[in-house]
Amino acid sequence: MGRPRTPLLDRERITTTALQLIDEQGDFSVPQIARRLGAQTGSVYHHVDGRDGIVELLRERVASAIDVTTLDARPWDAALEAWARSYRAAFAAHPRTIPLLMTSPVRAPRVLEQYERAVTLLLDAGFAPGEVMPLLVALENLVLGSALDLAAPEAMWELADGTPTPRLAEALAAVGEGRADRAFEVGLTGFLEHARAMRAARA
């Protein structure tokens, strides 16, 4: 038999298949990827550095949807806000990747370059080096938590008949639609106000 005109395996196909599996079931395995692509498990390993390598390819794939040009905007707080919104949208498209990606170290070069730009933005704005990573991690926690919240049911609290929670019922009835978006706006506003206060304290 001759070789197929289109290779069964390459890094792009492996990444796409892993992402499809995660979107469907919340995780992936290398044998599952191989079966989807009609290949042997060992053949997959010829193209990637094991499961950890696939995780980093997934990180790059999801993060590639983040608009890094937002970090070129000025003033710094407008840049950070725009980046946060784009970051949230990218991960909201694939929320099941979040637990997987957030429990392994970031090694993907293109993702590290994005963090470099974010760090540079804050240092150039006048933040102290020791302040930068706590701010970025706090923002990341807000963004990723909100991306997960977007994938949650709109009604996250189910009140059973006879449960003595009338004030909770009142508050839930008043929320209306867009609970996750409204909560994100509250968190982002509070984060930016805190960051601005930190910056002003150094001026």
Short mmCIF file of N, CA and C in Angstrom, two decimals, residues 16-172:
data_model
loop_
_atom_site.label_atom_id
_atom_site.label_comp_id
_atom_site.label_asym_id
_atom_site.label_seq_id
_atom_site.Cartn_x
_atom_site.Cartn_y
_atom_site.Cartn_z
N THR A 16 -5.96 18.96 18.00
CA THR A 16 -7.38 19.11 17.72
C THR A 16 -8.19 17.96 18.31
N THR A 17 -7.67 16.75 18.16
CA THR A 17 -8.39 15.58 18.68
C THR A 17 -8.42 15.59 20.20
N ALA A 18 -7.31 15.94 20.83
CA ALA A 18 -7.29 16.02 22.29
C ALA A 18 -8.29 17.06 22.79
N LEU A 19 -8.37 18.19 22.10
CA LEU A 19 -9.30 19.24 22.50
C LEU A 19 -10.75 18.77 22.33
N GLN A 20 -11.03 18.06 21.26
CA GLN A 20 -12.38 17.51 21.07
C GLN A 20 -12.75 16.55 22.20
N LEU A 21 -11.82 15.70 22.60
CA LEU A 21 -12.07 14.76 23.69
C LEU A 21 -12.33 15.49 24.99
N ILE A 22 -11.56 16.52 25.27
CA ILE A 22 -11.76 17.27 26.51
C ILE A 22 -13.10 17.99 26.49
N ASP A 23 -13.44 18.60 25.36
CA ASP A 23 -14.74 19.27 25.26
C ASP A 23 -15.89 18.29 25.50
N GLU A 24 -15.70 17.05 25.07
CA GLU A 24 -16.76 16.04 25.20
C GLU A 24 -16.82 15.41 26.58
N GLN A 25 -15.64 15.11 27.15
CA GLN A 25 -15.63 14.28 28.35
C GLN A 25 -14.78 14.83 29.49
N GLY A 26 -14.09 15.94 29.28
CA GLY A 26 -13.32 16.57 30.36
C GLY A 26 -11.89 16.10 30.48
N ASP A 27 -11.45 15.17 29.68
CA ASP A 27 -10.08 14.68 29.74
C ASP A 27 -9.77 13.95 28.43
N PHE A 28 -8.54 13.47 28.31
CA PHE A 28 -8.15 12.72 27.13
C PHE A 28 -7.09 11.71 27.53
N SER A 29 -6.90 10.73 26.70
CA SER A 29 -5.78 9.81 26.86
C SER A 29 -5.12 9.64 25.50
N VAL A 30 -3.87 9.27 25.51
CA VAL A 30 -3.16 9.08 24.24
C VAL A 30 -3.77 7.94 23.43
N PRO A 31 -4.14 6.81 24.05
CA PRO A 31 -4.82 5.76 23.26
C PRO A 31 -6.12 6.24 22.62
N GLN A 32 -6.87 7.09 23.32
CA GLN A 32 -8.10 7.63 22.73
C GLN A 32 -7.80 8.47 21.50
N ILE A 33 -6.76 9.29 21.60
CA ILE A 33 -6.36 10.11 20.45
C ILE A 33 -6.00 9.21 19.27
N ALA A 34 -5.21 8.18 19.56
CA ALA A 34 -4.78 7.27 18.50
C ALA A 34 -5.98 6.61 17.83
N ARG A 35 -6.94 6.16 18.63
CA ARG A 35 -8.12 5.50 18.04
C ARG A 35 -8.90 6.46 17.16
N ARG A 36 -9.07 7.69 17.62
CA ARG A 36 -9.81 8.68 16.82
C ARG A 36 -9.13 8.92 15.48
N LEU A 37 -7.81 8.88 15.48
CA LEU A 37 -7.06 9.20 14.27
C LEU A 37 -6.72 7.96 13.45
N GLY A 38 -7.16 6.79 13.92
CA GLY A 38 -6.89 5.57 13.18
C GLY A 38 -5.44 5.20 13.16
N ALA A 39 -4.74 5.45 14.27
CA ALA A 39 -3.31 5.18 14.33
C ALA A 39 -2.98 4.34 15.56
N GLN A 40 -1.75 3.90 15.64
CA GLN A 40 -1.27 3.18 16.81
C GLN A 40 -0.86 4.18 17.89
N THR A 41 -1.05 3.78 19.14
CA THR A 41 -0.70 4.68 20.25
C THR A 41 0.77 5.09 20.18
N GLY A 42 1.64 4.13 19.88
CA GLY A 42 3.06 4.46 19.80
C GLY A 42 3.37 5.50 18.75
N SER A 43 2.58 5.52 17.69
CA SER A 43 2.82 6.50 16.63
C SER A 43 2.58 7.93 17.11
N VAL A 44 1.60 8.09 18.02
CA VAL A 44 1.32 9.42 18.56
C VAL A 44 2.56 9.97 19.26
N TYR A 45 3.24 9.10 20.01
CA TYR A 45 4.40 9.54 20.78
C TYR A 45 5.57 9.95 19.90
N HIS A 46 5.54 9.58 18.63
CA HIS A 46 6.60 10.02 17.72
C HIS A 46 6.47 11.51 17.38
N HIS A 47 5.31 12.08 17.65
CA HIS A 47 5.04 13.47 17.27
C HIS A 47 4.99 14.43 18.45
N VAL A 48 4.79 13.90 19.66
CA VAL A 48 4.65 14.75 20.84
C VAL A 48 5.48 14.20 21.98
N ASP A 49 5.74 15.07 22.95
CA ASP A 49 6.52 14.68 24.12
C ASP A 49 5.58 14.15 25.21
N GLY A 50 4.93 13.04 24.91
CA GLY A 50 4.05 12.40 25.88
C GLY A 50 2.81 13.21 26.19
N ARG A 51 2.12 12.81 27.24
CA ARG A 51 0.89 13.51 27.64
C ARG A 51 1.17 14.96 28.01
N ASP A 52 2.28 15.21 28.73
CA ASP A 52 2.61 16.58 29.11
C ASP A 52 2.81 17.46 27.88
N GLY A 53 3.40 16.89 26.84
CA GLY A 53 3.58 17.66 25.61
C GLY A 53 2.26 18.02 24.97
N ILE A 54 1.30 17.09 25.02
CA ILE A 54 -0.02 17.38 24.47
C ILE A 54 -0.71 18.47 25.28
N VAL A 55 -0.55 18.42 26.60
CA VAL A 55 -1.14 19.46 27.46
C VAL A 55 -0.61 20.84 27.07
N GLU A 56 0.66 20.94 26.79
CA GLU A 56 1.22 22.23 26.41
C GLU A 56 0.76 22.66 25.03
N LEU A 57 0.56 21.70 24.13
CA LEU A 57 -0.02 22.04 22.83
C LEU A 57 -1.44 22.55 22.99
N LEU A 58 -2.19 21.94 23.90
CA LEU A 58 -3.54 22.41 24.20
C LEU A 58 -3.51 23.82 24.77
N ARG A 59 -2.57 24.08 25.65
CA ARG A 59 -2.46 25.41 26.25
C ARG A 59 -2.21 26.45 25.17
N GLU A 60 -1.30 26.13 24.26
CA GLU A 60 -1.02 27.06 23.17
C GLU A 60 -2.24 27.26 22.27
N ARG A 61 -2.96 26.16 22.00
CA ARG A 61 -4.11 26.25 21.12
C ARG A 61 -5.19 27.15 21.73
N VAL A 62 -5.54 26.92 22.99
CA VAL A 62 -6.60 27.72 23.61
C VAL A 62 -6.14 29.16 23.77
N ALA A 63 -4.90 29.35 24.22
CA ALA A 63 -4.39 30.70 24.46
C ALA A 63 -4.19 31.48 23.17
N SER A 64 -4.10 30.78 22.04
CA SER A 64 -3.92 31.49 20.77
C SER A 64 -5.13 32.36 20.42
N ALA A 65 -6.27 32.09 21.05
CA ALA A 65 -7.46 32.91 20.81
C ALA A 65 -7.46 34.20 21.63
N ILE A 66 -6.51 34.34 22.55
CA ILE A 66 -6.41 35.58 23.33
C ILE A 66 -5.77 36.65 22.45
N ASP A 67 -6.34 37.82 22.43
CA ASP A 67 -5.81 38.92 21.63
C ASP A 67 -4.68 39.60 22.41
N VAL A 68 -3.45 39.24 22.12
CA VAL A 68 -2.32 39.79 22.87
C VAL A 68 -2.05 41.25 22.51
N THR A 69 -2.60 41.72 21.39
CA THR A 69 -2.39 43.13 21.04
C THR A 69 -3.08 44.05 22.04
N THR A 70 -4.01 43.51 22.83
CA THR A 70 -4.64 44.33 23.87
C THR A 70 -3.60 44.84 24.86
N LEU A 71 -2.52 44.09 25.04
CA LEU A 71 -1.48 44.48 26.00
C LEU A 71 -0.63 45.64 25.49
N ASP A 72 -0.85 46.04 24.23
CA ASP A 72 -0.13 47.20 23.69
C ASP A 72 -0.91 48.49 23.91
N ALA A 73 -2.15 48.38 24.36
CA ALA A 73 -2.97 49.58 24.57
C ALA A 73 -2.44 50.39 25.75
N ARG A 74 -2.83 51.62 25.81
CA ARG A 74 -2.50 52.48 26.94
C ARG A 74 -3.71 53.33 27.27
N PRO A 75 -3.98 53.65 28.52
CA PRO A 75 -3.14 53.40 29.69
C PRO A 75 -3.13 51.92 30.10
N TRP A 76 -2.29 51.61 31.06
CA TRP A 76 -2.06 50.23 31.45
C TRP A 76 -3.34 49.53 31.92
N ASP A 77 -4.21 50.26 32.63
CA ASP A 77 -5.40 49.60 33.16
C ASP A 77 -6.39 49.25 32.05
N ALA A 78 -6.44 50.07 31.00
CA ALA A 78 -7.29 49.74 29.85
C ALA A 78 -6.75 48.51 29.14
N ALA A 79 -5.42 48.41 29.04
CA ALA A 79 -4.81 47.24 28.41
C ALA A 79 -5.11 45.98 29.21
N LEU A 80 -4.98 46.08 30.53
CA LEU A 80 -5.20 44.91 31.38
C LEU A 80 -6.66 44.47 31.32
N GLU A 81 -7.57 45.43 31.29
CA GLU A 81 -9.00 45.10 31.21
C GLU A 81 -9.33 44.41 29.90
N ALA A 82 -8.82 44.94 28.79
CA ALA A 82 -9.10 44.34 27.48
C ALA A 82 -8.50 42.94 27.38
N TRP A 83 -7.30 42.77 27.92
CA TRP A 83 -6.66 41.45 27.91
C TRP A 83 -7.49 40.45 28.72
N ALA A 84 -7.97 40.89 29.89
CA ALA A 84 -8.78 40.00 30.75
C ALA A 84 -10.04 39.55 30.02
N ARG A 85 -10.69 40.45 29.31
CA ARG A 85 -11.92 40.09 28.60
C ARG A 85 -11.63 39.09 27.47
N SER A 86 -10.54 39.31 26.75
CA SER A 86 -10.19 38.41 25.67
C SER A 86 -9.76 37.05 26.23
N TYR A 87 -9.03 37.06 27.31
CA TYR A 87 -8.58 35.84 27.99
C TYR A 87 -9.79 35.02 28.43
N ARG A 88 -10.76 35.68 29.02
CA ARG A 88 -11.98 34.98 29.47
C ARG A 88 -12.72 34.35 28.29
N ALA A 89 -12.85 35.09 27.21
CA ALA A 89 -13.57 34.57 26.05
C ALA A 89 -12.88 33.35 25.47
N ALA A 90 -11.54 33.37 25.43
CA ALA A 90 -10.80 32.24 24.87
C ALA A 90 -11.04 30.97 25.67
N PHE A 91 -11.02 31.08 26.99
CA PHE A 91 -11.19 29.89 27.81
C PHE A 91 -12.66 29.52 27.99
N ALA A 92 -13.55 30.48 27.85
CA ALA A 92 -14.98 30.16 27.91
C ALA A 92 -15.38 29.25 26.75
N ALA A 93 -14.62 29.31 25.65
CA ALA A 93 -14.90 28.45 24.50
C ALA A 93 -14.54 26.99 24.78
N HIS A 94 -13.64 26.77 25.75
CA HIS A 94 -13.21 25.41 26.09
C HIS A 94 -13.03 25.30 27.60
N PRO A 95 -14.10 25.47 28.37
CA PRO A 95 -13.96 25.55 29.83
C PRO A 95 -13.43 24.27 30.47
N ARG A 96 -13.64 23.13 29.82
CA ARG A 96 -13.18 21.88 30.43
C ARG A 96 -11.66 21.72 30.38
N THR A 97 -10.99 22.58 29.63
CA THR A 97 -9.53 22.53 29.64
C THR A 97 -8.95 23.17 30.89
N ILE A 98 -9.72 23.99 31.57
CA ILE A 98 -9.18 24.78 32.68
C ILE A 98 -8.61 23.92 33.80
N PRO A 99 -9.35 22.94 34.35
CA PRO A 99 -8.75 22.13 35.42
C PRO A 99 -7.47 21.42 34.99
N LEU A 100 -7.44 20.98 33.74
CA LEU A 100 -6.27 20.27 33.24
C LEU A 100 -5.07 21.21 33.12
N LEU A 101 -5.28 22.37 32.53
CA LEU A 101 -4.17 23.29 32.27
C LEU A 101 -3.68 23.99 33.53
N MET A 102 -4.60 24.19 34.49
CA MET A 102 -4.20 24.93 35.69
C MET A 102 -3.51 24.06 36.73
N THR A 103 -3.38 22.77 36.46
CA THR A 103 -2.70 21.89 37.42
C THR A 103 -1.38 21.38 36.87
N SER A 104 -0.86 22.05 35.85
CA SER A 104 0.46 21.70 35.32
C SER A 104 1.22 23.00 35.03
N PRO A 105 2.55 22.98 35.18
CA PRO A 105 3.34 24.19 34.96
C PRO A 105 3.23 24.69 33.51
N VAL A 106 3.31 25.98 33.35
CA VAL A 106 3.27 26.58 32.01
C VAL A 106 4.66 26.49 31.40
N ARG A 107 4.74 25.80 30.26
CA ARG A 107 6.02 25.66 29.56
C ARG A 107 5.95 26.15 28.11
N ALA A 108 4.75 26.26 27.58
CA ALA A 108 4.58 26.60 26.16
C ALA A 108 5.21 27.97 25.87
N PRO A 109 6.17 28.04 24.94
CA PRO A 109 6.88 29.30 24.69
C PRO A 109 5.96 30.47 24.34
N ARG A 110 4.96 30.23 23.49
CA ARG A 110 4.09 31.35 23.08
C ARG A 110 3.23 31.85 24.23
N VAL A 111 2.90 30.97 25.16
CA VAL A 111 2.14 31.41 26.33
C VAL A 111 3.05 32.18 27.28
N LEU A 112 4.28 31.70 27.46
CA LEU A 112 5.23 32.42 28.30
C LEU A 112 5.51 33.82 27.75
N GLU A 113 5.55 33.94 26.43
CA GLU A 113 5.77 35.25 25.81
C GLU A 113 4.61 36.19 26.13
N GLN A 114 3.40 35.65 26.21
CA GLN A 114 2.25 36.48 26.55
C GLN A 114 2.35 37.00 27.98
N TYR A 115 2.78 36.13 28.89
CA TYR A 115 3.00 36.56 30.27
C TYR A 115 4.11 37.60 30.34
N GLU A 116 5.14 37.44 29.53
CA GLU A 116 6.22 38.42 29.49
C GLU A 116 5.67 39.80 29.12
N ARG A 117 4.78 39.84 28.17
CA ARG A 117 4.19 41.12 27.77
C ARG A 117 3.34 41.72 28.88
N ALA A 118 2.59 40.87 29.59
CA ALA A 118 1.76 41.35 30.68
C ALA A 118 2.61 41.87 31.83
N VAL A 119 3.69 41.16 32.14
CA VAL A 119 4.60 41.61 33.19
C VAL A 119 5.25 42.94 32.80
N THR A 120 5.68 43.03 31.56
CA THR A 120 6.29 44.27 31.08
C THR A 120 5.33 45.44 31.18
N LEU A 121 4.07 45.20 30.84
CA LEU A 121 3.05 46.25 30.95
C LEU A 121 2.98 46.80 32.37
N LEU A 122 2.94 45.92 33.35
CA LEU A 122 2.79 46.37 34.74
C LEU A 122 4.07 47.00 35.27
N LEU A 123 5.23 46.45 34.92
CA LEU A 123 6.49 47.06 35.36
C LEU A 123 6.66 48.45 34.76
N ASP A 124 6.33 48.58 33.48
CA ASP A 124 6.44 49.89 32.83
C ASP A 124 5.44 50.89 33.41
N ALA A 125 4.33 50.39 33.96
CA ALA A 125 3.33 51.26 34.57
C ALA A 125 3.76 51.73 35.96
N GLY A 126 4.82 51.14 36.51
CA GLY A 126 5.33 51.59 37.79
C GLY A 126 5.10 50.66 38.96
N PHE A 127 4.57 49.47 38.70
CA PHE A 127 4.39 48.50 39.79
C PHE A 127 5.75 47.92 40.17
N ALA A 128 5.89 47.60 41.45
CA ALA A 128 7.11 46.96 41.92
C ALA A 128 7.15 45.51 41.45
N PRO A 129 8.35 44.97 41.23
CA PRO A 129 8.44 43.58 40.77
C PRO A 129 7.69 42.59 41.67
N GLY A 130 7.73 42.83 42.98
CA GLY A 130 7.05 41.92 43.89
C GLY A 130 5.54 42.02 43.84
N GLU A 131 5.01 43.05 43.20
CA GLU A 131 3.56 43.22 43.11
C GLU A 131 2.97 42.58 41.85
N VAL A 132 3.82 42.36 40.86
CA VAL A 132 3.33 42.01 39.53
C VAL A 132 2.66 40.63 39.48
N MET A 133 3.37 39.60 39.93
CA MET A 133 2.80 38.25 39.80
C MET A 133 1.56 38.05 40.67
N PRO A 134 1.52 38.56 41.92
CA PRO A 134 0.26 38.44 42.66
C PRO A 134 -0.92 39.09 41.92
N LEU A 135 -0.68 40.22 41.26
CA LEU A 135 -1.75 40.86 40.51
C LEU A 135 -2.19 39.99 39.32
N LEU A 136 -1.22 39.47 38.58
CA LEU A 136 -1.56 38.67 37.40
C LEU A 136 -2.24 37.35 37.79
N VAL A 137 -1.77 36.73 38.86
CA VAL A 137 -2.41 35.48 39.30
C VAL A 137 -3.82 35.75 39.79
N ALA A 138 -4.01 36.86 40.51
CA ALA A 138 -5.36 37.21 40.96
C ALA A 138 -6.28 37.45 39.78
N LEU A 139 -5.78 38.13 38.77
CA LEU A 139 -6.59 38.38 37.57
C LEU A 139 -6.90 37.07 36.85
N GLU A 140 -5.91 36.21 36.76
CA GLU A 140 -6.11 34.91 36.12
C GLU A 140 -7.15 34.08 36.87
N ASN A 141 -7.10 34.11 38.20
CA ASN A 141 -8.09 33.39 38.99
C ASN A 141 -9.50 33.90 38.70
N LEU A 142 -9.63 35.21 38.61
CA LEU A 142 -10.93 35.80 38.30
C LEU A 142 -11.40 35.39 36.91
N VAL A 143 -10.52 35.48 35.94
CA VAL A 143 -10.87 35.19 34.55
C VAL A 143 -11.26 33.73 34.37
N LEU A 144 -10.44 32.83 34.90
CA LEU A 144 -10.70 31.40 34.69
C LEU A 144 -11.90 30.92 35.49
N GLY A 145 -12.06 31.45 36.69
CA GLY A 145 -13.25 31.11 37.46
C GLY A 145 -14.51 31.57 36.75
N SER A 146 -14.45 32.74 36.15
CA SER A 146 -15.61 33.25 35.42
C SER A 146 -15.86 32.45 34.15
N ALA A 147 -14.79 32.02 33.48
CA ALA A 147 -14.96 31.19 32.28
C ALA A 147 -15.65 29.87 32.63
N LEU A 148 -15.29 29.30 33.77
CA LEU A 148 -15.98 28.09 34.23
C LEU A 148 -17.43 28.40 34.57
N ASP A 149 -17.67 29.55 35.17
CA ASP A 149 -19.02 29.93 35.55
C ASP A 149 -19.92 30.08 34.34
N LEU A 150 -19.36 30.52 33.22
CA LEU A 150 -20.14 30.65 32.00
C LEU A 150 -20.65 29.30 31.50
N ALA A 151 -19.91 28.23 31.85
CA ALA A 151 -20.32 26.90 31.43
C ALA A 151 -21.28 26.25 32.41
N ALA A 152 -21.50 26.89 33.54
CA ALA A 152 -22.39 26.33 34.57
C ALA A 152 -23.84 26.62 34.22
N PRO A 153 -24.78 25.89 34.80
CA PRO A 153 -26.19 26.21 34.58
C PRO A 153 -26.51 27.63 35.05
N GLU A 154 -27.44 28.26 34.38
CA GLU A 154 -27.84 29.61 34.77
C GLU A 154 -28.39 29.61 36.19
N ALA A 155 -29.12 28.57 36.54
CA ALA A 155 -29.66 28.44 37.90
C ALA A 155 -28.79 27.46 38.67
N MET A 156 -27.88 27.98 39.47
CA MET A 156 -26.95 27.13 40.21
C MET A 156 -27.47 26.75 41.60
N TRP A 157 -28.54 27.37 42.04
CA TRP A 157 -29.10 27.09 43.36
C TRP A 157 -30.52 26.56 43.17
N GLU A 158 -30.78 25.38 43.68
CA GLU A 158 -32.11 24.79 43.58
C GLU A 158 -32.70 24.71 44.99
N LEU A 159 -33.71 25.49 45.22
CA LEU A 159 -34.30 25.57 46.56
C LEU A 159 -35.43 24.56 46.66
N ALA A 160 -35.29 23.65 47.61
CA ALA A 160 -36.32 22.63 47.81
C ALA A 160 -37.51 23.24 48.55
N ASP A 161 -38.67 22.70 48.28
CA ASP A 161 -39.86 23.15 49.00
C ASP A 161 -39.67 22.95 50.49
N GLY A 162 -40.01 23.96 51.23
CA GLY A 162 -39.90 23.87 52.68
C GLY A 162 -38.55 24.26 53.23
N THR A 163 -37.56 24.54 52.35
CA THR A 163 -36.25 24.96 52.84
C THR A 163 -36.35 26.39 53.36
N PRO A 164 -35.89 26.63 54.59
CA PRO A 164 -36.06 27.97 55.18
C PRO A 164 -35.01 28.97 54.68
N THR A 165 -35.09 29.34 53.41
CA THR A 165 -34.12 30.29 52.83
C THR A 165 -34.86 31.38 52.06
N PRO A 166 -35.74 32.12 52.72
CA PRO A 166 -36.52 33.14 51.98
C PRO A 166 -35.67 34.28 51.45
N ARG A 167 -34.62 34.68 52.16
CA ARG A 167 -33.80 35.79 51.67
C ARG A 167 -32.97 35.37 50.46
N LEU A 168 -32.49 34.12 50.49
CA LEU A 168 -31.78 33.59 49.32
C LEU A 168 -32.72 33.52 48.13
N ALA A 169 -33.94 33.06 48.34
CA ALA A 169 -34.92 32.99 47.25
C ALA A 169 -35.20 34.38 46.69
N GLU A 170 -35.28 35.37 47.54
CA GLU A 170 -35.52 36.75 47.10
C GLU A 170 -34.36 37.26 46.25
N ALA A 171 -33.14 36.99 46.72
CA ALA A 171 -31.96 37.45 45.99
C ALA A 171 -31.85 36.75 44.63
N LEU A 172 -32.11 35.46 44.61
CA LEU A 172 -32.03 34.73 43.35
C LEU A 172 -33.08 35.21 42.35
#
